[in-house]
XYZ file of C-alpha atoms in Angstrom:
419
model
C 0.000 0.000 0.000
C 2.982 2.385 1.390
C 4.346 1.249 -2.285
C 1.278 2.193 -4.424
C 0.488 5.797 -1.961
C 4.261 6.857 -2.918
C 3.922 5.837 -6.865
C 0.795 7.917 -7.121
C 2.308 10.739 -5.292
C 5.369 10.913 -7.781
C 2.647 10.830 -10.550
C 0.565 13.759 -9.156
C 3.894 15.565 -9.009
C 4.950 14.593 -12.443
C 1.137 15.524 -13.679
C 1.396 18.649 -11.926
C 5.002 19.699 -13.455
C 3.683 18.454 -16.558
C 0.650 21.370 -16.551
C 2.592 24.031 -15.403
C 4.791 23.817 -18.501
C 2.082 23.423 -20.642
C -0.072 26.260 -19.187
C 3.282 28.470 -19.476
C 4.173 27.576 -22.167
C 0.647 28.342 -23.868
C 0.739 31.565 -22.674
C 4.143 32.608 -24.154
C 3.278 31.602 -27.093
C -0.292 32.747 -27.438
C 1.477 36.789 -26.026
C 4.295 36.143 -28.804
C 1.679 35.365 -31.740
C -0.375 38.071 -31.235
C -0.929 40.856 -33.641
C 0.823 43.121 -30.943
C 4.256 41.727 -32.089
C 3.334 41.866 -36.101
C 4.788 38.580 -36.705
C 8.295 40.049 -34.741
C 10.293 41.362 -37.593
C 11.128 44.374 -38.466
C 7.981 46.409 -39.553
C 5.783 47.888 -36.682
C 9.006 47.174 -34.238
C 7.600 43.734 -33.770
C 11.290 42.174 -33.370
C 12.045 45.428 -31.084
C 8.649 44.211 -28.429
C 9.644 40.783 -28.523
C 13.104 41.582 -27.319
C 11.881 43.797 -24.551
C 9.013 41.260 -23.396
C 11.735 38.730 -23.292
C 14.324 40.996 -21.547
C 11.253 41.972 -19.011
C 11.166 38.058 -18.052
C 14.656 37.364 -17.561
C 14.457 41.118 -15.324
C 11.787 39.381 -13.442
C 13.520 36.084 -12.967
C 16.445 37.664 -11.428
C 18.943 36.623 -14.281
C 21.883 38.857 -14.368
C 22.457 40.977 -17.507
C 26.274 42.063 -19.439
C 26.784 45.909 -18.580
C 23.529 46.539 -17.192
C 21.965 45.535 -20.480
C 20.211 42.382 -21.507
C 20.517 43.512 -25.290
C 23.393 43.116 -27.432
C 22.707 45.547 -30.829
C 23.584 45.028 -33.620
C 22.704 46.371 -37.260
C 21.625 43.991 -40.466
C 19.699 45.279 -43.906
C 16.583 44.166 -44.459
C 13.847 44.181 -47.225
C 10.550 45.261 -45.988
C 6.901 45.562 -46.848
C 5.289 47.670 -44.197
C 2.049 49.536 -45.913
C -0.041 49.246 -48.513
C -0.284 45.287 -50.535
C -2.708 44.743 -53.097
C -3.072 42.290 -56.152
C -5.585 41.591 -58.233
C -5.640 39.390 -61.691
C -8.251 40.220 -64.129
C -10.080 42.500 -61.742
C -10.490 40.130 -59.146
C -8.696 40.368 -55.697
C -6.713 38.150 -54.141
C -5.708 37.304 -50.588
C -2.232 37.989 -49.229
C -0.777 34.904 -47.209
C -3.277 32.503 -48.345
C -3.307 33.189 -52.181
C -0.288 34.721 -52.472
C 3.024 36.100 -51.041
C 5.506 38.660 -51.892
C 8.979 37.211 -52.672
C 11.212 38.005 -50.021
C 13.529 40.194 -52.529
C 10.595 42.170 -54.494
C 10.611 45.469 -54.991
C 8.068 47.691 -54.945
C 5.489 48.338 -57.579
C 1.948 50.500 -58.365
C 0.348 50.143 -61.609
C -1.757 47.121 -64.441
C 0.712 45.000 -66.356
C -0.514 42.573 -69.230
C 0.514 38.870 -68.451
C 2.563 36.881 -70.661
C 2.245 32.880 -69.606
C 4.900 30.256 -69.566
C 3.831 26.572 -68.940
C 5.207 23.299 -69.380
C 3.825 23.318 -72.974
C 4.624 26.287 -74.582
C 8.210 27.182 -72.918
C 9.934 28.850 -75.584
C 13.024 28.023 -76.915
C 16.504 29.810 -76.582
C 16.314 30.956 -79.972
C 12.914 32.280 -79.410
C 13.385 33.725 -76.155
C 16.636 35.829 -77.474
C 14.575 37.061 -80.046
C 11.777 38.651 -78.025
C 14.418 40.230 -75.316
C 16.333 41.884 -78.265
C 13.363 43.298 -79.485
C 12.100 44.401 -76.304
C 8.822 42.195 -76.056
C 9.056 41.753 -72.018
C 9.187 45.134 -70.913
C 6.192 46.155 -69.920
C 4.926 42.591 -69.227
C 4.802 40.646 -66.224
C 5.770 36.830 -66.975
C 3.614 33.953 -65.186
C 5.971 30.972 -64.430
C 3.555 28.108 -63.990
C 6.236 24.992 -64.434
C 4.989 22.051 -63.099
C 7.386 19.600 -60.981
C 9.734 22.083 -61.439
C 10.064 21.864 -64.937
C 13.647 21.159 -67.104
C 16.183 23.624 -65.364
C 17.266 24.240 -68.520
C 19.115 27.813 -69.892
C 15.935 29.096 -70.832
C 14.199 28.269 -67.014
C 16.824 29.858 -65.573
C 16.890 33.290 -67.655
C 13.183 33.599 -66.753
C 13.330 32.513 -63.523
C 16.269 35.318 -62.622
C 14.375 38.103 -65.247
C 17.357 38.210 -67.349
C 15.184 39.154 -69.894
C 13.932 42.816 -68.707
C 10.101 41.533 -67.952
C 8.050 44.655 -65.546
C 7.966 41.224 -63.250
C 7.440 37.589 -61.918
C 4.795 34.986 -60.454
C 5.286 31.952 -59.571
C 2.914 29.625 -59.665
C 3.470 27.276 -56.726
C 1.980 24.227 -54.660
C 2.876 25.813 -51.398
C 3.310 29.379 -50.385
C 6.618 29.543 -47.967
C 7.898 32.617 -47.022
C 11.461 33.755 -46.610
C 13.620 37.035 -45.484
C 15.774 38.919 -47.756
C 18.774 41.752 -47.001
C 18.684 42.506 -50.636
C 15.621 43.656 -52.897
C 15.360 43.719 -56.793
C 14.027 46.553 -58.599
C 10.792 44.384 -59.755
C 8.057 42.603 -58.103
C 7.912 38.788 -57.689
C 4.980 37.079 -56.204
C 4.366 33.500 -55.404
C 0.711 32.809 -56.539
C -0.900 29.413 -55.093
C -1.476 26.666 -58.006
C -5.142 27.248 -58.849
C -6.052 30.518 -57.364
C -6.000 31.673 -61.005
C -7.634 30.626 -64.243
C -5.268 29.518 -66.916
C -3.660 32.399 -68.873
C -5.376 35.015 -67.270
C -4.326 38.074 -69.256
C -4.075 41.321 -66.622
C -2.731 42.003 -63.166
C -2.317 45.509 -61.199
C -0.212 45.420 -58.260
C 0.178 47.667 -55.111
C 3.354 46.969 -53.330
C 4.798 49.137 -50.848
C 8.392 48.284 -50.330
C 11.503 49.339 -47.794
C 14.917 48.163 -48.240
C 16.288 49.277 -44.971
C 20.057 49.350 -45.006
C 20.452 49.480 -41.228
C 18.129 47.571 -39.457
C 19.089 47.755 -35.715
C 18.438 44.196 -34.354
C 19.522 42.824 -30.920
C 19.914 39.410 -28.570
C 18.537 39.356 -25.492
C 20.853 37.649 -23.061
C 21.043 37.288 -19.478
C 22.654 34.467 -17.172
C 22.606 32.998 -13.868
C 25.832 31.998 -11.974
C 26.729 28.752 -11.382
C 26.874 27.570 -7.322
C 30.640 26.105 -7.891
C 31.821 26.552 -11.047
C 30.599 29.933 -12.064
C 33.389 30.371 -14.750
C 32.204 27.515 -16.606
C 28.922 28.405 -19.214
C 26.200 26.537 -20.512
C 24.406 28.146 -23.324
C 20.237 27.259 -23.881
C 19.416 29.433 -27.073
C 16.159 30.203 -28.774
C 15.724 33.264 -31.637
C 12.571 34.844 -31.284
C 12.256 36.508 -34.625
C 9.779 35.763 -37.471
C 9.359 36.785 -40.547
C 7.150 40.302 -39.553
C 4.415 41.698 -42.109
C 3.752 42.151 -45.290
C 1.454 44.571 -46.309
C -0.517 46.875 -43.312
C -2.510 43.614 -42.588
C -1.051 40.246 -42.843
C 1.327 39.233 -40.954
C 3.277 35.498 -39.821
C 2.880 34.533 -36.163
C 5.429 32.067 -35.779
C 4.095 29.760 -33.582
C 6.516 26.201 -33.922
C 8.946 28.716 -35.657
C 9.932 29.459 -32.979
C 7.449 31.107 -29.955
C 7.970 26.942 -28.979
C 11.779 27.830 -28.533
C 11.279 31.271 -26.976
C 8.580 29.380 -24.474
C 11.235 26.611 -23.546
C 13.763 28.887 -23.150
C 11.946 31.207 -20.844
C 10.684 28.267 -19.269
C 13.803 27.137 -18.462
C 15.382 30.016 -17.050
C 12.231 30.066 -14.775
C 13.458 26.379 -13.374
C 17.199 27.662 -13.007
C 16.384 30.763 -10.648
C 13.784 29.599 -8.539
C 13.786 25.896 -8.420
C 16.767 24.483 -9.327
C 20.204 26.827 -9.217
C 22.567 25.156 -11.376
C 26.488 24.142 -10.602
C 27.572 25.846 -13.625
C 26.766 29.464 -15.337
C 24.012 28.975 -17.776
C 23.792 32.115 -20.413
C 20.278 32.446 -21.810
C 20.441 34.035 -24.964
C 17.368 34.929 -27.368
C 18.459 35.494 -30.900
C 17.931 38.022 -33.113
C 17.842 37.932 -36.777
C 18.012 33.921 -37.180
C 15.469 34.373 -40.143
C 17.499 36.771 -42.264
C 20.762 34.550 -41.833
C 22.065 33.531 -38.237
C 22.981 37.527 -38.537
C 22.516 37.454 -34.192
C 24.368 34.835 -33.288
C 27.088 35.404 -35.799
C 27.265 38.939 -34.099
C 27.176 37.121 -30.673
C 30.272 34.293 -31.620
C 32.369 37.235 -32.843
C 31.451 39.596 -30.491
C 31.319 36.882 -27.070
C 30.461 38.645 -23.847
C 32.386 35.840 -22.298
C 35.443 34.180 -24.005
C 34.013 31.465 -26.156
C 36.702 29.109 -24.443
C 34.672 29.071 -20.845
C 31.546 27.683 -23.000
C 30.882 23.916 -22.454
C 28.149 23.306 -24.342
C 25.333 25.009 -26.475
C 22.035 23.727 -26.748
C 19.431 25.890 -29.137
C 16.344 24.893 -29.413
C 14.126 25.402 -32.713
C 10.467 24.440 -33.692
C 9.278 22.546 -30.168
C 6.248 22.679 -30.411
C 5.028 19.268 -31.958
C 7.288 15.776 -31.009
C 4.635 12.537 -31.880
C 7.301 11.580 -34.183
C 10.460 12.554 -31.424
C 13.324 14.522 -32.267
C 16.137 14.956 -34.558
C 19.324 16.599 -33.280
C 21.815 18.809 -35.887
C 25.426 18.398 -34.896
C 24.355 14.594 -33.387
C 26.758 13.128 -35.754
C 30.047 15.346 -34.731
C 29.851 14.932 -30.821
C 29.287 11.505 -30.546
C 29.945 11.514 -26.808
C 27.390 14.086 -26.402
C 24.567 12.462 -28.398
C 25.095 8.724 -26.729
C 24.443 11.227 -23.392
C 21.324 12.705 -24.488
C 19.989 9.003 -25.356
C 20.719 7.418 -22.003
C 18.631 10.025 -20.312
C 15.771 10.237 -22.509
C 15.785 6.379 -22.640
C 15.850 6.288 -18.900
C 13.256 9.275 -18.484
C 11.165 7.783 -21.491
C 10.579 11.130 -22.589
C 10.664 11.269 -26.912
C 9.440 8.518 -28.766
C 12.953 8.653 -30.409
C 15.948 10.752 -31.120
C 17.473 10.987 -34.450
C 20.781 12.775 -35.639
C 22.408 14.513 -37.948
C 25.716 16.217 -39.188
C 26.892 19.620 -39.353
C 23.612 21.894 -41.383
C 24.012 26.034 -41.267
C 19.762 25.498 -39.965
C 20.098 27.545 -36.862
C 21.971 29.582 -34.036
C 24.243 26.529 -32.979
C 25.980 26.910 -36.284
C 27.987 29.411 -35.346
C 29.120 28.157 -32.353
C 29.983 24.855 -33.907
C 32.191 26.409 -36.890
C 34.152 28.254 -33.823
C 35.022 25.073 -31.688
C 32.487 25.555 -29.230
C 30.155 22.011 -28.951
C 26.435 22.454 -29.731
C 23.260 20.195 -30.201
C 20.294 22.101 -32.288
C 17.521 20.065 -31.355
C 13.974 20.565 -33.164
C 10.421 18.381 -33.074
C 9.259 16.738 -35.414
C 5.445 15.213 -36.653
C 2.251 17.050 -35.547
C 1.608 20.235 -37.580
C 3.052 20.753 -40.535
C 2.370 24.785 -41.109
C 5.836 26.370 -41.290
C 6.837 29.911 -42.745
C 3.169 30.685 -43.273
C 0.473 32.403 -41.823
C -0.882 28.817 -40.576
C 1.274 28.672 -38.105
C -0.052 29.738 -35.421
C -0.881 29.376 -31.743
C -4.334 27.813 -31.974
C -3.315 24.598 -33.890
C 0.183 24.084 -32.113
C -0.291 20.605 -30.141
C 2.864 20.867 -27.897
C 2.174 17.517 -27.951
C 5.883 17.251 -26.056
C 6.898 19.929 -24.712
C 7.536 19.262 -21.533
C 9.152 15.886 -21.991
C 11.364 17.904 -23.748
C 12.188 20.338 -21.239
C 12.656 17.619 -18.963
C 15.237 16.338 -21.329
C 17.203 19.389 -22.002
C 16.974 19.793 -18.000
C 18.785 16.779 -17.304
C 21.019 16.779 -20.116
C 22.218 20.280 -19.032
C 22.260 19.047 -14.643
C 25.143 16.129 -16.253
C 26.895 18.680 -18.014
């Protein structure tokens, strides 16, 4: 009896754990989908409120900040869409983020441009296509790219593709819509146009797109740290960027939710556990990053400008998409620390916490890669089945299962107390 009163105790305490994360972890990333943050990139300061909502929790938790700051600025260009966004093909509009997205590197436009249709079928040939650019035919057309299966990359694809032939413009036709960031812009628009949103060959399109290259873009990480209880000269980095990919257009904009208000949640989560539950033996840095979704631009800032000698780090664990896990995890950099990896299974074998872990080798997919590149070990771990929404405006808070979140916090908790 003693026996079963005991087992059912640890359960109720397990159960209990178990809805605390969940309940936090719902919250964060309900607050960091919200229309408040505008998808956190650049337009409407979204990235800039993130930061200081994260900075305000760490400020709360007690964590210690670098020169009385938890921010470490930096400055990255970045194309923008921050106003007015309208399409419309034959008269008819269309919807941004669910028919249709602006190209990451398209530049602005206002006026009606007639349509001029490429397809499997009638893809001209080189000979024709030099032809029409010498004589001018593209200029004031925009050309539809609706290759199927991708099509033959052939010389001809590829001049089209690029506009190396003068068109006012591109659409793509495409199966899914997938947005993307961009430091550069080109001096024409490119949409991505969902496969059967429009009738074949339809012959007109006018196109509202307010654009902003900024050149300067002032960014930051958000970084705080609690000292270890005996070795406080020893660091453990748990990273998370809290970016997205912002707005585009006054209305729309992509909320992030897996990608990666999961991450942010976890880490927050877990600094939460490490000053007022558990303090740990060694320092652990928490650092949000900035700019992951334009190129690793924060943590590249952060390896080669350390606020600690990258020598005293022991480990880095970042933590990407978290918000799924039916299928387990996969861990990036698995394959080059072997010793690290065989770690990771023994606990989460032993806590039965992922169905199963998978690894990989070295992939430039997140904020460990820098740290990697620079001799400092790192795991990125991300979840994987569940949902399958990812750099669109599906993904959001609603539909995120978390189906294990906080098996996985109890993993990256344990792996970090043996470290």
């Amino acid at each position: 009896m003693r026996k079963g009163i005991v087992f059912l105790f640890f359960q109720l305490i397990c159960f209990s754990v178990f809805s605390q994360n969940i309940n936090s972890a719902r919250a964060f990333v309900d607050t960091l989908t919200s229309e408040y943050f505008a998808g956190r990139g650049a337009v409407d300061n979204g990235e800039k409120k993130a930061a200081n909502f994260i900075a305000n929790h760490f400020k709360k938790q007690g964590l210690k900040s670098v020169e009385n700051s938890f921010f470490q600025e930096f400055n990255a260009p970045i194309n923008t869409f921050p106003k007015a966004l309208s399409v419309s093909f034959d008269g008819q509009e269309i919807i941004p983020g669910k028919d249709f997205i602006v190209d990451a590197a398209s530049g602005g436009a206002d006026g009606n441009f007639e349509l001029y249709w490429q397809t499997n079928e009638n893809l001209l040939t080189k000979v024709e296509l030099d032809k029409r650019v010498a004589e001018g035919f593209f200029t004031n057309k925009i050309v539809v790219l609706a290759i199927k299966n991708g099509g033959a990359e052939n010389e001809v694809l590829q001049q089209l593709k690029e506009n190396k032939i003068g068109a006012a413009g591109i659409v793509f036709i495409e199966d899914e819509l997938t947005q993307h960031l961009s430091p550069v812009a080109k001096n024409y628009p490119i949409l991505h146009v969902r496969r059967g949103v429009l009738a074949d060959f339809t012959k007109s399109i006018y196109i509202k797109i307010d654009q902003e290259l900024i050149s300067s873009y002032r960014s930051q990480n958000v970084i705080g740290y609690v000292e270890g209880t005996e070795f406080p000269d020893s660091f453990i980095v748990l990273s998370a960027h809290y970016d997205h990919l912002g707005k585009m257009g006054a209305q729309t904009y992509f909320p992030g939710a897996n990608d990666n208000a999961s991450g942010v949640a976890l880490l927050l989560d877990l600094a939460t556990h490490y000053t007022e539950k558990e303090p740990p033996v060694k320092s652990i840095i928490f650092i949000a990053f900035g700019a992951e979704e334009s190129g690793l631009v924060g943590s590249k800032y952060f390896v080669n400008h350390p606020t600690i000698p990258l020598a005293q780090i022991n480990f880095v664990f970042n933590m990407d998409l978290m918000g799924t896990g039916s299928e387990g995890g996969m861990i990036v950099n698995g394959r080059i620390y072997e010793e690290h990896f065989n770690k990771l299974i023994k606990i989460n074998k032993e806590g039965k916490y992922l169905p199963s872990i998978k690894k990989r080798g070295k992939a430039a997919n997140s904020d460990h890669y820098w740290f990697s590149e620079n001799g400092v070990p790192s795991f990125f771990i991300y979840l994987m089945g569940g949902v399958s929404a990812y750099h669109d405006v599906d993904d959001i808070s609603k539909t995120l299962p978390l189906t294990k979140y906080a098996d996985s916090f109890r993993l990256i908790r344990d792996f970090v107390d043996e470290l």
